[in-house]
XYZ file of C-alpha atoms in Angstrom:
505
model
C 99.949 146.517 106.068
C 96.255 145.368 104.802
C 94.681 144.272 101.359
C 91.814 146.120 99.690
C 88.940 144.275 98.221
C 90.846 144.226 94.740
C 93.982 142.872 95.928
C 91.691 140.243 98.092
C 89.947 138.881 95.006
C 93.300 139.006 92.626
C 94.527 136.688 94.824
C 91.551 134.508 95.143
C 91.141 134.520 91.452
C 95.045 133.504 90.843
C 94.193 130.927 94.260
C 91.295 129.364 91.973
C 93.095 129.729 88.660
C 92.531 127.009 85.843
C 95.743 125.517 86.384
C 95.772 125.025 90.457
C 92.026 124.023 90.707
C 93.296 121.297 88.069
C 96.220 120.531 89.973
C 94.631 119.837 92.708
C 91.881 118.025 91.284
C 94.321 115.793 90.057
C 96.405 115.033 93.245
C 93.367 113.992 94.932
C 92.739 111.912 92.136
C 95.824 110.517 92.519
C 95.602 109.399 95.922
C 91.971 108.018 95.054
C 93.245 105.812 91.888
C 95.897 104.074 94.374
C 92.938 101.731 95.330
C 91.622 101.445 92.220
C 91.235 97.610 91.581
C 93.263 96.872 88.652
C 91.803 94.503 86.345
C 93.138 91.041 85.768
C 94.899 92.275 82.479
C 96.575 95.082 83.987
C 98.228 92.186 86.940
C 99.195 89.827 83.641
C 101.223 92.704 82.275
C 102.935 93.324 85.187
C 104.069 89.868 85.234
C 105.102 89.756 82.049
C 107.574 93.059 82.442
C 109.087 91.482 85.282
C 109.485 88.037 83.269
C 111.308 90.103 80.550
C 113.519 92.201 82.518
C 114.770 88.725 84.032
C 115.225 87.718 80.478
C 112.718 85.812 79.572
C 111.062 85.942 76.037
C 108.068 87.239 75.009
C 106.200 85.229 72.421
C 109.153 82.743 72.491
C 108.026 81.555 75.823
C 105.290 83.588 77.322
C 102.251 83.083 75.331
C 100.396 86.178 74.933
C 98.029 87.319 72.259
C 98.516 90.897 72.088
C 101.154 93.122 70.506
C 104.552 94.208 72.561
C 104.155 97.579 72.872
C 102.106 97.293 76.276
C 104.535 95.088 77.788
C 107.606 97.245 76.630
C 105.893 100.562 78.297
C 105.551 98.608 81.413
C 109.379 97.102 81.753
C 110.530 100.763 83.023
C 107.565 100.478 85.431
C 108.583 97.027 86.532
C 112.511 97.574 86.835
C 111.578 101.247 89.102
C 109.951 99.203 91.279
C 112.649 96.695 91.834
C 114.944 99.217 93.038
C 112.851 101.334 95.377
C 110.735 98.722 96.546
C 107.741 100.340 95.886
C 104.814 98.661 94.872
C 104.449 97.886 90.923
C 100.620 98.727 91.045
C 101.257 101.577 92.276
C 103.867 102.822 90.692
C 101.936 101.829 87.164
C 98.968 103.889 87.921
C 100.868 106.870 89.094
C 102.343 106.713 85.456
C 98.897 106.167 83.975
C 98.021 109.490 85.992
C 100.747 111.048 84.742
C 99.902 110.943 81.383
C 96.622 111.969 82.150
C 98.321 115.174 83.569
C 100.025 115.466 80.003
C 96.785 115.624 78.123
C 95.269 117.866 80.452
C 98.284 120.178 79.778
C 98.011 119.698 75.986
C 94.392 120.461 75.741
C 94.632 123.618 78.171
C 96.486 125.435 75.296
C 93.622 125.070 73.199
C 91.219 126.513 75.933
C 93.315 129.736 76.901
C 91.134 132.031 75.083
C 87.933 131.140 77.182
C 87.173 132.587 80.604
C 89.045 131.230 83.871
C 85.744 129.720 84.922
C 85.773 127.603 81.500
C 88.603 126.474 81.457
C 88.215 125.156 85.020
C 85.161 123.518 83.849
C 86.435 121.821 80.874
C 89.535 120.868 82.516
C 87.375 119.259 85.601
C 85.038 117.439 83.401
C 87.894 115.783 81.132
C 89.451 114.447 84.326
C 86.621 113.027 85.573
C 86.112 111.397 81.939
C 89.431 110.060 81.697
C 88.920 108.373 85.567
C 85.158 108.035 86.352
C 84.359 105.527 83.807
C 87.267 103.717 83.614
C 87.559 103.188 87.730
C 87.196 99.166 87.668
C 89.384 98.517 84.725
C 92.260 101.047 84.745
C 95.269 100.977 82.801
C 93.329 98.993 80.315
C 94.877 99.611 76.535
C 91.370 101.182 75.388
C 91.782 103.652 78.412
C 95.417 104.981 77.704
C 94.248 105.574 74.389
C 91.253 107.691 75.469
C 93.390 109.760 77.558
C 96.021 110.662 74.690
C 92.985 111.529 72.446
C 91.813 114.659 73.397
C 94.320 116.936 72.724
C 94.309 115.280 69.302
C 90.547 115.899 68.921
C 91.060 119.539 69.706
C 93.526 119.977 67.449
C 91.447 118.920 64.898
C 88.923 121.179 66.162
C 90.994 123.996 65.378
C 91.915 122.976 62.266
C 88.330 122.415 61.272
C 87.892 126.149 61.907
C 90.805 127.529 59.740
C 92.705 128.337 63.213
C 96.893 128.181 63.553
C 98.855 125.277 65.460
C 102.309 125.663 65.867
C 104.659 122.781 64.353
C 105.751 121.895 67.659
C 102.545 121.993 69.472
C 101.060 119.704 66.200
C 104.329 116.827 66.399
C 103.719 116.264 70.266
C 100.105 115.987 70.178
C 100.677 113.486 67.091
C 103.358 111.621 68.577
C 101.553 111.233 71.945
C 98.384 109.921 69.746
C 100.480 107.340 67.697
C 102.037 106.068 70.828
C 98.470 105.052 72.404
C 96.960 104.246 69.230
C 99.801 101.592 68.845
C 98.254 99.952 71.648
C 95.308 98.450 69.540
C 95.285 98.331 66.006
C 91.476 98.789 66.330
C 91.497 101.984 67.937
C 93.038 103.606 64.707
C 89.021 104.145 63.972
C 89.467 106.963 66.026
C 91.768 109.408 63.810
C 90.072 107.590 60.861
C 86.449 109.222 62.131
C 88.245 112.441 62.957
C 89.752 112.771 59.573
C 86.536 112.089 57.844
C 84.537 114.464 60.057
C 87.279 117.539 59.172
C 86.666 116.329 55.406
C 82.794 117.151 55.573
C 83.832 120.520 57.502
C 86.454 121.945 55.251
C 85.240 120.132 52.211
C 88.763 119.367 51.113
C 91.657 116.417 52.346
C 94.829 117.456 53.298
C 96.633 114.417 55.060
C 100.158 115.844 54.798
C 99.777 117.713 58.247
C 102.145 117.131 61.119
C 99.970 114.823 63.514
C 98.680 113.224 60.694
C 102.843 112.211 59.194
C 103.280 111.067 63.437
C 100.246 108.628 63.205
C 101.561 106.905 59.790
C 105.345 107.325 60.422
C 104.407 105.721 64.088
C 102.931 103.040 62.781
C 105.552 102.281 59.934
C 107.911 102.516 63.207
C 105.769 100.061 65.719
C 105.808 97.272 63.036
C 109.834 97.412 62.286
C 110.459 97.448 66.052
C 107.923 94.057 65.942
C 109.590 92.960 63.313
C 113.005 93.308 64.555
C 112.283 92.736 68.288
C 109.299 90.379 68.414
C 109.051 89.020 65.053
C 107.972 85.840 66.768
C 104.538 87.872 67.511
C 103.678 87.372 63.502
C 105.283 84.226 63.054
C 103.866 82.438 65.921
C 101.078 84.195 67.787
C 99.171 85.907 64.596
C 98.828 82.443 63.086
C 97.674 81.111 66.551
C 95.260 84.040 66.781
C 93.771 83.830 63.361
C 93.231 79.820 63.692
C 91.811 79.350 67.512
C 90.894 82.971 69.072
C 87.339 83.934 67.483
C 85.470 81.389 69.953
C 86.958 82.888 73.019
C 85.262 85.762 74.364
C 82.033 86.978 76.659
C 78.816 86.675 75.707
C 78.198 88.843 72.698
C 74.920 89.981 73.703
C 76.896 91.973 76.583
C 77.956 94.268 73.963
C 74.499 95.412 73.455
C 73.364 95.502 77.314
C 76.789 97.395 78.171
C 77.126 101.100 79.618
C 78.135 102.285 76.262
C 75.371 100.608 74.393
C 72.714 101.823 76.735
C 74.100 105.545 76.624
C 73.849 105.792 72.976
C 70.032 106.556 72.515
C 70.832 108.803 75.296
C 73.444 110.785 73.430
C 71.318 110.774 70.273
C 68.386 112.438 71.971
C 70.391 114.846 73.887
C 72.359 116.137 70.783
C 69.131 115.846 69.021
C 67.542 118.605 70.947
C 70.806 121.202 69.762
C 70.541 119.861 66.149
C 72.159 122.686 63.623
C 74.060 124.269 66.342
C 76.188 121.885 68.422
C 79.530 123.916 68.510
C 82.543 122.136 66.328
C 84.447 121.004 69.033
C 81.877 118.948 70.572
C 81.264 117.928 67.259
C 84.969 116.700 67.122
C 84.495 114.939 70.074
C 80.688 113.084 69.017
C 83.343 111.638 66.100
C 86.114 110.420 68.825
C 82.750 108.734 70.428
C 81.810 106.787 66.700
C 85.677 105.835 66.355
C 85.688 104.324 69.623
C 82.078 102.948 69.003
C 83.233 100.949 65.672
C 86.271 99.845 67.490
C 84.004 98.350 70.106
C 81.852 96.556 67.507
C 85.203 95.249 65.201
C 86.379 93.704 68.516
C 83.170 92.196 69.404
C 83.976 90.342 72.120
C 81.315 91.073 74.703
C 84.372 92.488 77.044
C 82.288 95.493 78.545
C 85.750 97.936 79.628
C 85.566 98.049 75.500
C 82.792 100.449 75.672
C 84.140 102.648 78.602
C 85.735 104.892 76.005
C 82.912 105.260 74.459
C 81.207 106.560 77.657
C 83.616 108.596 78.086
C 83.764 110.633 74.963
C 80.405 110.918 74.849
C 80.219 112.748 78.469
C 82.922 114.985 76.881
C 81.111 115.614 73.813
C 78.198 116.489 76.321
C 80.764 118.363 78.252
C 81.963 120.993 75.525
C 78.249 121.156 74.214
C 77.253 122.687 77.710
C 80.550 124.605 78.576
C 81.271 126.170 74.938
C 77.763 127.605 74.130
C 75.550 130.767 75.525
C 72.422 130.672 77.190
C 70.456 128.944 79.692
C 70.604 125.391 80.055
C 66.678 123.697 80.086
C 65.612 120.872 82.919
C 65.267 118.535 80.285
C 68.662 119.025 78.748
C 70.057 119.086 82.397
C 67.966 115.872 83.197
C 69.581 113.773 79.986
C 72.902 115.285 81.087
C 72.386 113.978 84.692
C 70.959 110.463 83.368
C 74.136 109.791 80.592
C 76.499 111.060 83.693
C 74.506 107.910 85.790
C 75.193 105.917 83.446
C 78.758 106.726 83.052
C 78.979 105.958 86.605
C 76.583 103.146 87.761
C 77.271 99.632 89.539
C 74.475 98.053 87.380
C 76.184 98.601 83.937
C 79.835 98.740 85.423
C 81.959 96.151 84.550
C 82.735 95.071 87.906
C 83.970 91.065 88.006
C 85.134 89.608 91.469
C 88.952 89.300 90.343
C 90.396 88.709 93.740
C 87.255 86.042 94.889
C 86.098 83.159 92.689
C 89.297 81.081 93.481
C 89.924 82.283 96.982
C 88.495 79.229 98.960
C 91.275 77.305 96.667
C 94.333 79.397 97.468
C 93.329 80.413 100.692
C 95.202 77.970 102.866
C 98.430 78.143 100.382
C 101.541 80.460 102.023
C 103.381 83.325 100.185
C 105.939 81.728 97.617
C 103.624 79.125 96.832
C 104.241 77.705 93.009
C 101.370 77.612 91.240
C 100.625 76.621 87.350
C 97.299 77.130 85.779
C 95.567 75.503 82.745
C 92.596 78.260 82.476
C 90.181 79.554 79.988
C 88.895 82.226 81.758
C 92.272 84.395 83.531
C 89.299 86.543 86.069
C 89.375 82.990 88.123
C 93.174 83.535 89.423
C 94.029 86.968 88.514
C 95.052 89.230 90.351
C 94.174 86.448 92.899
C 97.699 84.686 92.787
C 99.726 88.096 92.810
C 97.634 89.559 95.408
C 98.578 86.524 97.907
C 101.996 86.273 97.312
C 101.784 83.352 94.601
C 103.994 82.816 92.162
C 102.779 81.770 88.733
C 105.205 79.608 86.998
C 102.631 79.464 83.600
C 103.369 80.801 80.589
C 99.993 81.330 79.752
C 97.573 83.794 81.040
C 95.174 81.681 80.003
C 93.807 78.943 77.844
C 92.069 80.960 75.083
C 92.744 78.030 72.700
C 90.994 75.280 74.510
C 87.564 76.770 73.273
C 88.378 76.334 69.655
C 89.551 72.260 70.292
C 87.216 71.716 72.673
C 84.102 72.867 69.918
C 86.168 71.242 67.413
C 86.292 68.082 68.872
C 82.659 67.968 70.536
C 81.517 68.167 66.613
C 82.695 65.306 66.011
C 85.504 66.702 63.332
C 89.409 66.186 63.463
C 91.785 68.874 64.302
C 93.285 70.779 61.390
C 96.927 70.752 61.323
C 97.182 74.290 62.682
C 94.866 73.115 65.773
C 96.617 70.041 66.090
C 99.767 71.794 66.751
C 98.730 74.396 68.852
C 97.207 71.429 70.814
C 100.591 69.931 70.836
C 102.156 73.217 71.861
C 99.742 73.402 74.934
C 100.555 70.125 76.310
C 104.560 70.518 75.316
C 104.526 73.955 77.044
C 102.924 72.766 80.462
C 105.428 69.825 80.478
C 108.302 72.283 80.579
C 106.730 74.775 83.010
C 106.010 71.907 85.481
C 109.252 69.650 84.880
C 111.319 73.374 85.587
C 109.643 74.966 87.761
C 107.859 72.711 89.889
C 104.413 74.012 91.291
C 103.154 73.110 94.323
C 99.320 73.291 93.231
C 98.021 73.045 90.106
C 94.367 74.865 89.027
C 92.615 73.724 86.275
C 89.414 73.913 84.334
C 88.129 70.531 84.933
C 85.808 71.003 81.302
C 85.765 73.783 78.549
C 83.004 76.451 78.956
C 80.520 73.837 80.545
C 81.197 70.777 77.792
C 81.886 67.375 79.049
C 85.210 67.758 77.728
C 88.061 66.726 80.594
C 91.120 69.113 80.209
C 92.973 66.677 82.256
C 92.534 63.837 79.858
C 93.640 65.830 77.252
C 97.030 67.221 78.816
C 97.870 63.466 79.381
C 97.678 62.573 75.734
C 101.263 64.023 76.144
C 103.531 60.633 77.284
C 105.874 63.372 79.529
C 102.862 64.532 81.138
C 101.244 61.450 82.291
C 103.801 60.624 84.927
C 104.071 64.581 85.832
C 100.227 64.775 86.552
C 100.323 61.412 87.943
C 102.309 63.362 91.060
C 99.469 65.477 91.903
C 96.485 64.393 93.555
C 92.840 66.332 93.218
C 91.852 68.467 96.138
C 89.193 71.008 96.646
C 86.706 71.783 93.400
C 84.749 74.900 92.298
C 82.457 74.409 89.954
C 84.716 75.374 86.978
C 88.003 75.283 88.739
C 90.225 72.036 90.186
C 92.948 72.086 92.650
C 95.798 69.121 92.387
C 98.189 69.135 94.970
C 101.586 67.611 94.430
C 102.478 64.588 96.474
C 105.323 62.992 95.120
C 108.510 65.173 93.660
C 108.711 65.646 89.962
C 111.482 64.287 87.823
C 114.657 66.704 86.873
C 114.354 68.522 83.502
C 115.803 67.035 80.319
C 118.516 68.636 78.825
C 116.293 69.457 75.698
C 114.236 71.829 78.042
C 114.801 75.380 77.791
C 114.358 76.370 81.311
C 113.664 79.633 82.726
C 113.949 81.108 86.543
C 110.198 82.564 86.633
C 110.729 86.087 88.216
C 108.328 87.045 91.355
């Protein structure tokens, strides 16, 4: 039996259907992202999930500034890793890729009226935008929100054009977006920007829609869940953040030299050439980009990954502007597109940091299983180095961000406010607890605070319990911003008043 030309063409079209091509690209991406250099934040998230699964309380014991949802979401992954023996980072990355698959599936529903080739181009482009600009910081909360929002943007674009959307689809998209937006309050600027754009397009305000109700109900349920299951976040963490977190962060100028900031003028120039003829869907993605830009500026921490969703959203807007319009694309417009893609991927503007390299000389001789405690301002000095080297972190602090404010206050000649004094006392008390309950073999300490001459070790010794404990360590190798102390004597047994937990590996 032979196949005629029409049958061959039919089979070829089926093999190259949008679903088949996108699934194939997704599988390739799934393999590639297994090698993604997860950020220090993601490794800390995984460490916290293991501790919570072992019964160690978040906020009451583990010091963490972020709301709990990100860590709650990581707990099932940690359980699965412990049960199967599969590496936790690979399971985490795979879970995020499954979120991308869900997002693309929901997006595809809004693309079925297009030709197969246009469907394929859009789905492949969205897949690229959800991974490419985020490869170095894969799995950050901003990234996860970016993954969930494209279906929401397409839903709003359909609303703007007066098209009907089923209740089930609106609820599914609204719930997905609500879950990921809850990861970071600043990202609420995205649905706000989209709602303002929808009001402008429709010249009316109709907020009682299924997706809007999902966002509102999700926010209320999440706040109530924190109050019930993690009340210390409201009573302990938020007051501490209000008192001391403001001065911590990267160089603010990096906000304006970031990949997102460099892309914005090119985006403006690109869309100016299409003024008056930008498809509504592309406009909606531009509104999403504006929301993420606002989120980046509100945070204003100088952390470059805050701008990654801006780059992705702008590329998505360009993607829909090209694919949804008829006629040729001029050389000038193609050049602008290539320039934007280049900025999105260029190593020069990529927020690539040597997560696993800086402190390597200080721990290269430590055997796996060695217990390490840290007193750091910059967590990237030791994370994920400790995890990758098989060392056991026994410190409840990811980093001591509050030392920046304490140091600047003391160097200015001012006395610490009652709240800052309480935070300083907590740092010393918590460190004494950590050292006595899980005696580390090595201490890694920031010698001074952000280049200042303020000796952190002397600050710690102001707690009478820490003086004999720290005296059991001698200073070893030292780098410019990191000193190692090795234990040379046994530590005293923990006193009955200490609440001790065995740190999970």
